[in-house]
Amino acid sequence: MRPGLSPSRIWRLVCNPAPGRMGYALRMAAGCTTTVLVGEIWQVPELAVPALVTMALWQKDRVTNALAGVGVNVAVLILLTIIYGLIRLTLDHPMGLVIVIALLSFIFFFLGSASKLKPVAYMLGLITVYGLIAIDEVPVGEVVTRALLYTDLFLAVPGAVMVALGLLICPSPRRILTDSIAARLRMACCLLRDPDERIREQATDMLRAGTTDMMKSAKMAGLEKIWSPHDLACLRQAASSSVAVLALADEASRSGLSQPDTACLIRTLEDMAAIFADGDYPTAIERPAVSPASPTACALADLLPDFATPPADDEKAPSQKKKSGFLADDAFSNPDHVRFAVKGTAAVMLSYLTFKVLNWPGIHTCIITCFIVALPTMGEMVSKLTLRISGALVGGALGIAAIVFVMPHLNDITGFLVLVFVVSLIAAWVKTGDERIAYAGFQIGLAFYLTDLKGYGPTADMATARDRIVGIMLGNFITYAMFTSFWPASAFDRIGDGLRKLADSLKGQANASTPQGRSDAIARTQSALLESERTLEYAMSEPAHMRTDLPRLEATQKALDDAAELSEELLVTPGRPDFSDRMARLEQIA
């Protein structure tokens, strides 16, 4: 078993032309560039921070983008109140400032681990703590006014850009949903033809995503209040059915279909994909005439007439799924949340102490880095450390190259904005890819913005580039050392929970009695598979002394492979005689 991702796999993820990825990256780059332009006009100090906030929070569709932008602007008011009170308490009291920074760091790291805020908590913590640290760099007489104004601009500018620009250039969440369904149907066609290994790899990644993102798009489309509830119910069912079709196509690519059956199915799926790509959905789909001798072809053909037909009680009986609160159920009972917050706070305070003792203000980026790179388990820290460092080096190299070769030839702001857009597009392309490489994209943007943006404009100071890259590397090192030295949390400990969740999903899939029920069930199974596979990947990336039970990891890998095949086979033959035995093996490993 090879630990983590291989370099070739990472490169394929970077280059993967996933449907909608380029448009998403272009819009994100445009948002970051617009933030820089507004910052230049309003002379926002430390312009890199608003640009980073825009890149971190930019969303695919106009509704989610607007909600995120409004949320950021609401957060500004709360943060201003908090910071004003803290400044009044800590002004001229250095020790009080240190204590407040430590308390705030702990709170935001805890919320990032034990609440729904997740990455937003880290971003809010970054802004608040950085605002307090920046106090020492302005005259005492103006400290309160400037600190409040700068913190306001750090979040208000990205929020305003996300609302105003996002509504203009981002598509509707319904269009995102229909495009996602069309992409899965077209990938199913690729699998039914003669697929190569790369197509299979891309199909598996798409299959494991389940319907999570598509259901979020459907929810956001409902908030627009311009679409019929019945149409959205049909699209939600089509999203689940598209996952089932993709799974059956994967099964068919392994078992093999006759040429007439393949041609018939491909023709129908391509016609359906074209309708979804136009923003609509098919209402009367005829069952393809496939040979009854092929169970897989029959299962796929039987699924298509009800592809976008929701259950009769879809609108009358909405899901009774228990709504979770703001905090996780184990927020105050699981010590891992507190330990994570303590480690994150220790990393921030050690970085703060280092940059104060060295009297080297230029490396303040080490504190920003601590909020960005903290991860809960050793496996995640190890597997993504290379991506972080690589991203920072790439972004820093682009920033230095721009200072040396590009900046001297720029005569106005237009050329500089073009430079910002190009590098932002590179960073956004990586960030909008697979979640396993997204950190590298953000680090590219982080290093470039912190290198080439100083004060409220571009900089040609090489010392700035040097200092800020040193700060990023120092922050990475301190965070890694802290999280791997104290209470190192292993991803290995989470494998059992993931396998039990997967077993429950497979049982639900086996007990489903309708085509719609089976489609919904396999979507949940694929999401559970993704979670377990990621956990195993992180566990295999950990140091050898933490991977003491290699036979169990190997058995887990085999069990996940078998579960993936079983989830597809249940769509063809729901009442499989070997289901109980295979489930027993899975539960035994869990």
XYZ file of C-alpha atoms in Angstrom:
590
model
C 0.000 0.000 0.000
C 1.412 3.361 -1.035
C 0.917 6.067 1.601
C -0.983 9.166 0.544
C -1.148 10.477 -2.981
C 1.558 9.772 -5.530
C 3.048 12.743 -7.431
C 1.483 11.500 -10.672
C -1.946 11.303 -9.026
C -1.545 14.844 -7.663
C -0.587 16.091 -11.126
C -3.658 14.415 -12.658
C -5.843 16.112 -10.051
C -4.244 19.463 -10.880
C -4.836 18.993 -14.613
C -8.286 17.402 -14.342
C -10.673 19.441 -16.565
C -13.679 18.805 -14.332
C -16.987 20.225 -15.657
C -17.470 23.822 -14.507
C -14.011 24.102 -12.986
C -12.654 26.697 -15.422
C -15.699 28.947 -15.075
C -15.508 28.726 -11.293
C -11.794 29.574 -11.336
C -12.300 32.510 -13.723
C -15.017 33.999 -11.531
C -12.946 33.543 -8.391
C -9.942 35.230 -10.039
C -12.190 38.083 -11.175
C -13.482 38.491 -7.624
C -9.967 38.626 -6.156
C -8.845 41.114 -8.814
C -11.857 43.340 -8.186
C -11.106 43.295 -4.462
C -7.562 44.443 -5.203
C -8.911 47.219 -7.459
C -11.334 48.453 -4.789
C -8.564 48.242 -2.222
C -6.292 50.339 -4.431
C -9.002 52.974 -4.844
C -9.826 53.130 -1.145
C -6.165 52.657 -0.127
C -6.890 49.654 2.083
C -3.734 48.709 4.030
C -2.403 45.155 3.891
C -4.407 44.573 0.731
C -3.329 40.939 0.707
C -5.767 40.122 3.527
C -8.973 41.214 1.714
C -7.797 39.404 -1.425
C -7.230 36.230 0.593
C -10.647 36.532 2.244
C -12.246 36.773 -1.206
C -10.419 33.683 -2.446
C -11.292 31.744 0.708
C -15.020 32.553 0.688
C -15.876 32.793 -3.030
C -18.636 30.322 -3.987
C -19.895 28.717 -7.186
C -23.368 30.239 -7.453
C -24.793 33.708 -6.962
C -27.036 32.880 -4.000
C -24.368 31.219 -1.850
C -21.935 33.959 -2.805
C -24.373 36.679 -1.773
C -25.164 34.945 1.508
C -21.450 34.582 2.262
C -20.858 38.241 1.410
C -23.739 39.431 3.588
C -22.598 37.137 6.380
C -19.112 38.602 6.210
C -20.486 42.141 6.434
C -22.635 41.197 9.428
C -19.567 39.615 11.010
C -17.768 42.931 10.527
C -20.170 44.690 12.877
C -19.721 42.036 15.549
C -15.937 42.024 15.145
C -15.764 45.809 15.316
C -17.632 45.786 18.605
C -15.370 43.061 19.992
C -12.156 44.683 18.792
C -13.185 48.108 20.089
C -13.735 46.695 23.553
C -10.497 44.711 23.411
C -8.489 47.732 22.303
C -9.882 49.727 25.216
C -8.783 46.952 27.560
C -5.341 46.262 26.101
C -4.123 49.681 24.968
C -0.802 50.350 26.697
C -1.043 46.919 28.378
C 1.215 44.544 26.405
C 0.552 41.584 28.689
C -3.182 42.143 28.392
C -2.826 42.108 24.602
C -1.006 38.773 24.758
C -3.704 37.266 26.974
C -6.485 38.503 24.697
C -4.782 37.126 21.580
C -4.431 33.744 23.284
C -8.096 33.693 24.371
C -9.361 34.714 20.939
C -7.178 32.136 19.221
C -8.523 29.423 21.514
C -12.140 30.443 20.901
C -11.831 30.559 17.123
C -9.895 27.274 16.905
C -12.502 25.629 19.149
C -15.333 26.939 16.963
C -13.466 25.712 13.886
C -13.373 22.211 15.345
C -16.698 21.951 17.187
C -19.147 24.156 15.269
C -20.602 24.736 11.824
C -18.317 27.728 11.234
C -15.381 25.491 10.268
C -13.121 27.463 7.841
C -15.037 30.702 8.476
C -14.007 30.547 12.141
C -10.335 30.407 11.146
C -10.789 33.353 8.796
C -12.554 35.424 11.463
C -9.842 34.515 13.950
C -7.154 35.502 11.467
C -8.731 38.914 10.871
C -9.392 39.642 14.551
C -5.987 38.576 15.835
C -4.171 40.292 12.995
C -6.137 43.490 13.678
C -4.969 43.456 17.283
C -1.363 42.732 16.336
C -1.381 45.590 13.826
C -2.077 48.031 16.673
C 1.628 48.311 17.465
C 2.328 49.545 13.947
C 0.178 52.726 14.025
C 0.488 55.907 16.072
C -1.068 55.687 19.528
C -3.317 58.690 18.994
C -4.953 57.081 15.981
C -4.863 53.477 17.113
C -8.567 52.929 17.843
C -9.827 54.664 14.721
C -7.372 52.972 12.406
C -7.756 49.521 13.910
C -11.537 49.680 13.575
C -11.410 51.132 10.069
C -8.849 48.624 8.821
C -10.674 45.645 10.286
C -13.890 46.963 8.725
C -12.259 47.260 5.313
C -10.566 43.838 5.583
C -13.981 42.151 5.565
C -16.363 44.778 4.202
C -14.556 45.085 0.864
C -14.559 41.320 0.100
C -18.159 41.077 1.326
C -19.319 43.898 -0.924
C -17.451 42.472 -3.927
C -18.948 39.026 -3.370
C -22.474 40.424 -3.215
C -22.243 42.940 -6.065
C -19.964 41.123 -8.487
C -21.212 37.667 -7.584
C -24.774 38.544 -8.541
C -23.514 39.742 -11.924
C -21.140 36.981 -12.987
C -22.090 33.866 -10.996
C -24.701 31.471 -12.396
C -27.911 30.462 -10.688
C -27.654 27.494 -8.303
C -30.268 25.774 -10.454
C -27.927 26.065 -13.455
C -25.075 24.652 -11.370
C -27.357 21.740 -10.465
C -28.456 20.950 -14.014
C -24.873 21.197 -15.294
C -23.740 18.760 -12.575
C -26.416 16.257 -13.580
C -25.462 16.610 -17.254
C -21.803 16.030 -16.379
C -22.627 12.742 -14.650
C -24.712 11.534 -17.568
C -21.915 12.330 -20.001
C -19.389 10.582 -17.787
C -21.688 7.539 -17.787
C -21.570 7.609 -21.592
C -17.762 7.667 -21.453
C -17.816 4.608 -19.198
C -20.181 2.725 -21.498
C -17.765 3.265 -24.356
C -14.246 1.885 -24.093
C -12.899 3.819 -21.069
C -9.225 4.147 -20.236
C -7.814 4.281 -16.714
C -7.961 8.064 -16.541
C -11.675 8.096 -17.406
C -12.306 5.453 -14.750
C -10.375 7.521 -12.215
C -12.352 10.671 -13.007
C -15.627 8.736 -12.924
C -14.776 7.297 -9.514
C -13.992 10.757 -8.133
C -17.302 12.051 -9.500
C -19.182 9.049 -8.148
C -17.730 9.376 -4.651
C -18.911 12.990 -4.463
C -22.471 11.675 -4.168
C -25.178 14.335 -4.162
C -23.885 16.587 -1.371
C -22.974 19.541 -3.585
C -25.992 19.059 -5.840
C -28.414 19.074 -2.903
C -26.793 22.272 -1.621
C -27.397 23.819 -5.035
C -31.035 22.695 -4.917
C -31.419 24.267 -1.475
C -29.894 27.542 -2.646
C -32.140 27.493 -5.728
C -35.129 27.240 -3.403
C -34.028 30.426 -1.657
C -34.244 32.355 -4.932
C -38.048 31.930 -4.909
C -38.172 32.061 -8.706
C -38.335 28.329 -9.405
C -41.303 26.023 -9.047
C -41.115 23.726 -5.968
C -42.191 20.837 -8.194
C -39.365 21.539 -10.648
C -36.843 21.611 -7.811
C -38.227 18.329 -6.448
C -37.768 16.797 -9.910
C -34.193 18.102 -10.080
C -33.392 16.731 -6.637
C -34.576 13.320 -7.771
C -32.614 13.679 -11.005
C -29.476 14.436 -8.965
C -29.854 11.185 -7.026
C -30.702 9.262 -10.180
C -27.610 10.612 -11.948
C -25.413 9.046 -9.256
C -27.230 5.719 -9.687
C -26.813 5.910 -13.480
C -23.098 6.615 -13.091
C -22.729 3.678 -10.695
C -24.532 1.342 -13.079
C -22.392 2.563 -15.963
C -19.310 1.771 -13.905
C -20.652 -1.708 -13.225
C -21.448 -2.129 -16.932
C -17.909 -1.084 -17.915
C -16.563 -3.934 -15.794
C -19.116 -6.614 -16.675
C -19.442 -5.642 -20.331
C -22.503 -4.936 -22.491
C -23.384 -5.865 -26.026
C -22.785 -3.269 -28.727
C -26.509 -2.720 -29.482
C -27.332 -2.228 -25.794
C -24.418 0.165 -25.362
C -25.396 2.247 -28.394
C -29.028 2.415 -27.302
C -28.193 3.500 -23.755
C -25.602 6.056 -24.862
C -28.052 7.637 -27.287
C -30.683 8.070 -24.577
C -28.219 9.363 -21.979
C -26.733 11.900 -24.385
C -30.203 13.224 -25.249
C -30.967 13.586 -21.543
C -27.635 15.300 -20.881
C -28.341 17.843 -23.616
C -31.659 18.758 -21.989
C -30.044 19.234 -18.584
C -27.202 21.247 -20.134
C -29.861 23.645 -21.478
C -31.093 24.216 -17.920
C -34.193 22.005 -18.139
C -35.027 18.396 -17.301
C -36.706 15.614 -19.331
C -40.269 14.700 -18.378
C -41.088 11.715 -20.589
C -38.174 9.324 -21.005
C -38.856 6.137 -22.909
C -37.225 2.990 -21.620
C -34.363 2.021 -23.957
C -34.956 -1.283 -25.712
C -32.128 -3.356 -24.294
C -31.665 -7.100 -24.258
C -33.308 -8.830 -21.264
C -30.296 -11.155 -21.119
C -28.174 -8.389 -19.548
C -29.207 -7.607 -15.926
C -27.018 -4.508 -15.787
C -28.430 -3.052 -19.009
C -31.970 -3.792 -17.803
C -31.318 -2.141 -14.438
C -29.962 0.950 -16.170
C -32.854 1.056 -18.624
C -35.443 0.577 -15.848
C -34.009 3.563 -13.973
C -34.418 6.071 -16.801
C -38.269 6.421 -17.073
C -38.415 7.618 -13.432
C -35.124 9.521 -13.644
C -36.669 12.912 -12.726
C -39.876 11.670 -11.105
C -39.900 12.381 -7.362
C -41.791 10.088 -4.960
C -45.463 10.890 -4.617
C -45.008 12.207 -1.082
C -41.904 14.286 -1.868
C -43.617 17.652 -1.348
C -46.104 16.530 1.318
C -43.628 14.744 3.582
C -40.265 16.446 3.630
C -37.330 14.683 5.156
C -37.527 14.295 8.916
C -33.790 14.293 9.252
C -32.772 15.685 12.614
C -31.409 19.187 12.344
C -28.067 19.634 13.988
C -27.333 22.636 16.155
C -24.650 25.255 15.779
C -22.264 23.246 17.946
C -21.429 19.583 17.410
C -23.171 17.087 19.674
C -19.867 16.251 21.358
C -18.576 19.835 21.505
C -18.115 19.774 25.290
C -17.694 16.042 25.838
C -15.027 15.216 23.254
C -11.596 16.349 24.481
C -10.263 16.422 20.911
C -11.953 19.784 20.292
C -10.240 21.384 23.283
C -6.929 19.769 22.428
C -7.159 21.061 18.865
C -7.872 24.568 20.159
C -4.962 24.374 22.622
C -2.533 23.241 19.909
C -3.722 25.941 17.509
C -3.443 28.610 20.193
C 0.045 27.422 21.135
C 1.139 27.640 17.491
C -0.229 31.202 17.199
C 1.393 32.341 20.434
C 4.754 30.758 19.574
C 4.662 32.480 16.178
C 3.733 35.786 17.836
C 6.538 35.400 20.362
C 9.052 34.537 17.650
C 8.282 37.533 15.496
C 8.320 39.832 18.557
C 11.591 38.487 19.963
C 13.304 38.685 16.577
C 11.861 42.202 16.087
C 11.169 41.206 12.488
C 7.745 42.659 11.581
C 7.966 41.361 8.018
C 7.448 37.745 9.127
C 4.046 38.431 10.699
C 2.695 36.052 8.039
C 3.680 33.197 10.346
C 0.684 34.101 12.534
C -1.689 34.230 9.555
C -0.384 30.850 8.388
C -1.236 29.178 11.717
C -4.941 29.886 11.234
C -4.896 28.677 7.643
C -3.012 25.391 7.925
C -4.279 23.841 11.181
C -5.779 20.358 10.636
C -7.155 17.868 13.166
C -5.213 14.645 12.513
C -1.608 13.692 11.950
C -2.470 12.115 8.602
C -4.000 15.303 7.271
C -1.053 17.340 8.507
C 1.465 15.046 6.815
C -0.422 14.474 3.560
C -1.080 18.175 3.001
C 2.173 19.590 4.324
C 3.896 18.993 0.989
C 1.017 20.648 -0.838
C 1.190 23.673 1.450
C 4.925 24.101 1.120
C 4.797 23.504 -2.635
C 1.980 26.008 -3.020
C 3.815 28.611 -0.949
C 7.008 28.112 -2.949
C 5.142 28.354 -6.259
C 3.264 31.468 -5.145
C 6.419 33.039 -3.735
C 8.351 32.246 -6.918
C 5.594 33.830 -9.010
C 5.640 36.865 -6.754
C 9.413 37.300 -6.933
C 9.419 36.727 -10.695
C 6.730 39.388 -11.038
C 8.806 41.857 -9.005
C 11.946 41.188 -11.039
C 10.585 40.774 -14.565
C 7.107 42.329 -14.682
C 6.825 45.217 -12.231
C 9.538 47.347 -13.905
C 7.513 47.343 -17.143
C 4.147 48.295 -15.599
C 3.152 51.924 -16.100
C -0.378 51.943 -14.703
C -2.829 49.971 -12.600
C -4.254 48.113 -15.595
C -1.121 46.075 -16.145
C -0.878 45.321 -12.433
C -4.486 44.109 -12.309
C -3.824 41.845 -15.294
C -0.883 40.364 -13.378
C -3.056 39.849 -10.291
C -5.774 38.209 -12.390
C -3.389 35.793 -14.114
C -1.764 34.595 -10.891
C -5.144 34.508 -9.128
C -6.451 32.307 -11.946
C -3.572 29.868 -11.450
C -4.246 29.725 -7.713
C -8.023 29.499 -8.223
C -7.662 26.662 -10.750
C -5.844 24.557 -8.188
C -8.149 25.620 -5.343
C -11.296 24.675 -7.260
C -9.980 21.175 -7.940
C -10.176 18.122 -5.715
C -10.252 18.827 -1.994
C -6.933 17.014 -1.665
C -5.113 19.713 -3.651
C -7.233 22.770 -2.788
C -4.852 23.806 -0.006
C -2.028 24.172 -2.511
C -4.101 26.604 -4.579
C -4.890 28.734 -1.564
C -1.219 28.731 -0.563
C -0.248 29.931 -4.047
C -2.597 32.874 -3.633
C -1.442 33.458 -0.061
C 2.247 33.618 -0.968
C 1.714 35.766 -4.064
C -0.563 38.325 -2.407
C 1.644 38.631 0.657
C 4.706 38.998 -1.571
C 3.468 41.525 -4.122
C 0.947 43.555 -2.121
C 2.334 45.841 0.559
C 0.492 48.710 2.163
C -2.293 49.587 -0.273
C -0.500 48.908 -3.542
C 2.062 46.806 -5.394
C 5.577 46.570 -4.092
C 8.940 46.094 -5.771
C 10.714 45.502 -2.472
C 12.479 42.142 -2.589
C 12.879 42.216 1.185
C 9.092 42.093 1.496
C 8.941 38.942 -0.628
C 11.748 37.357 1.367
C 10.260 38.231 4.752
C 6.787 37.031 3.968
C 7.870 33.737 2.445
C 10.044 33.168 5.513
C 6.986 33.905 7.652
C 4.866 31.389 5.726
C 7.514 28.673 6.033
C 7.970 29.441 9.745
C 4.224 29.285 10.353
C 4.012 25.942 8.540
C 6.875 24.530 10.590
C 5.559 25.762 13.950
C 2.026 24.500 13.271
C 3.273 21.118 12.111
C 5.614 20.758 15.090
C 2.909 21.718 17.564
C 0.208 19.466 16.143
C 2.470 16.443 15.796
C 4.204 16.763 19.168
C 1.275 17.243 21.542
C -1.773 14.955 21.570
C -1.140 13.757 18.010
C -4.523 12.625 16.720
C -4.366 9.709 14.316
C -6.764 9.303 11.420
C -6.503 5.569 12.173
C -8.825 6.082 15.174
C -11.626 7.325 12.904
C -11.678 4.357 10.544
C -14.097 2.329 12.663
C -16.743 5.081 12.762
C -16.513 5.532 8.998
C -16.916 1.812 8.311
C -19.945 1.559 10.592
C -21.547 4.483 8.791
C -20.780 2.780 5.474
C -22.353 -0.474 6.681
C -25.544 1.362 7.674
C -25.682 3.016 4.247
C -25.325 -0.326 2.464
C -28.114 -1.815 4.584
C -30.330 1.126 3.696
C -29.548 0.599 0.039
C -30.383 -3.118 0.263
C -33.722 -2.376 1.972
C -34.826 0.317 -0.506
C -37.906 -0.811 -2.389
C -38.398 1.867 -5.060
C -36.122 3.204 -7.821
C -36.113 6.607 -6.140
C -35.229 5.047 -2.807
C -32.373 3.062 -4.307
C -31.014 6.174 -6.018
C -31.055 8.156 -2.783
C -29.481 5.259 -0.903
C -26.541 4.774 -3.259
C -25.810 8.505 -3.123
C -25.497 8.209 0.676
C -23.363 5.097 0.276
C -20.966 6.867 -2.071
C -20.575 9.769 0.378
C -19.807 7.291 3.165
C -17.292 5.559 0.902
C -15.572 8.867 0.194
C -15.283 9.625 3.898
C -13.804 6.205 4.686
C -11.394 6.267 1.743
C -10.108 9.712 2.722
C -9.628 8.573 6.311
C -7.688 5.518 5.154
C -5.567 7.672 2.865
C -4.701 9.976 5.752
C -3.958 7.019 8.029
C -1.516 5.586 5.490
C 0.250 8.969 5.287
C 1.105 9.007 8.973
C 4.570 8.154 10.317
C 5.375 4.478 10.690
C 5.184 4.520 14.493
C 1.520 5.535 14.226
C 0.711 2.889 11.601
C 1.199 -0.040 13.968
C -1.689 -2.090 12.629
C -0.828 -2.412 8.943
C -2.752 -5.688 8.470
C -5.931 -3.931 9.574
C -5.283 -1.076 7.164
C -4.791 -3.547 4.319
C -7.960 -5.375 5.316
C -9.793 -2.048 5.426
C -8.647 -1.227 1.896
C -9.962 -4.576 0.644
C -13.222 -4.070 2.526
C -13.712 -0.625 0.954
C -13.043 -2.005 -2.519
C -15.588 -4.752 -1.876
C -18.122 -2.251 -0.513
C -17.720 -0.083 -3.615
C -18.475 -3.068 -5.849
C -21.343 -4.188 -3.611
C -23.016 -0.769 -3.775
C -23.130 -1.010 -7.574
C -24.166 -4.676 -7.620
C -27.125 -3.919 -5.325
C -28.558 -1.708 -8.050
C -28.587 -4.698 -10.409
C -29.667 -7.429 -7.966
C -31.015 -5.939 -4.702
C -31.574 -9.328 -3.047
C -28.042 -10.661 -3.314
C -27.540 -13.989 -1.486
C -24.001 -13.035 -0.417
C -25.024 -9.684 1.084
C -25.121 -10.887 4.702
C -21.673 -12.499 4.527
C -20.063 -9.450 2.954
C -21.694 -7.132 5.481
C -20.498 -9.343 8.331
C -16.883 -9.033 7.106
C -17.230 -5.261 6.862
C -18.704 -4.958 10.357
C -16.016 -7.232 11.781
C -13.279 -4.938 10.492
C -15.128 -1.875 11.826
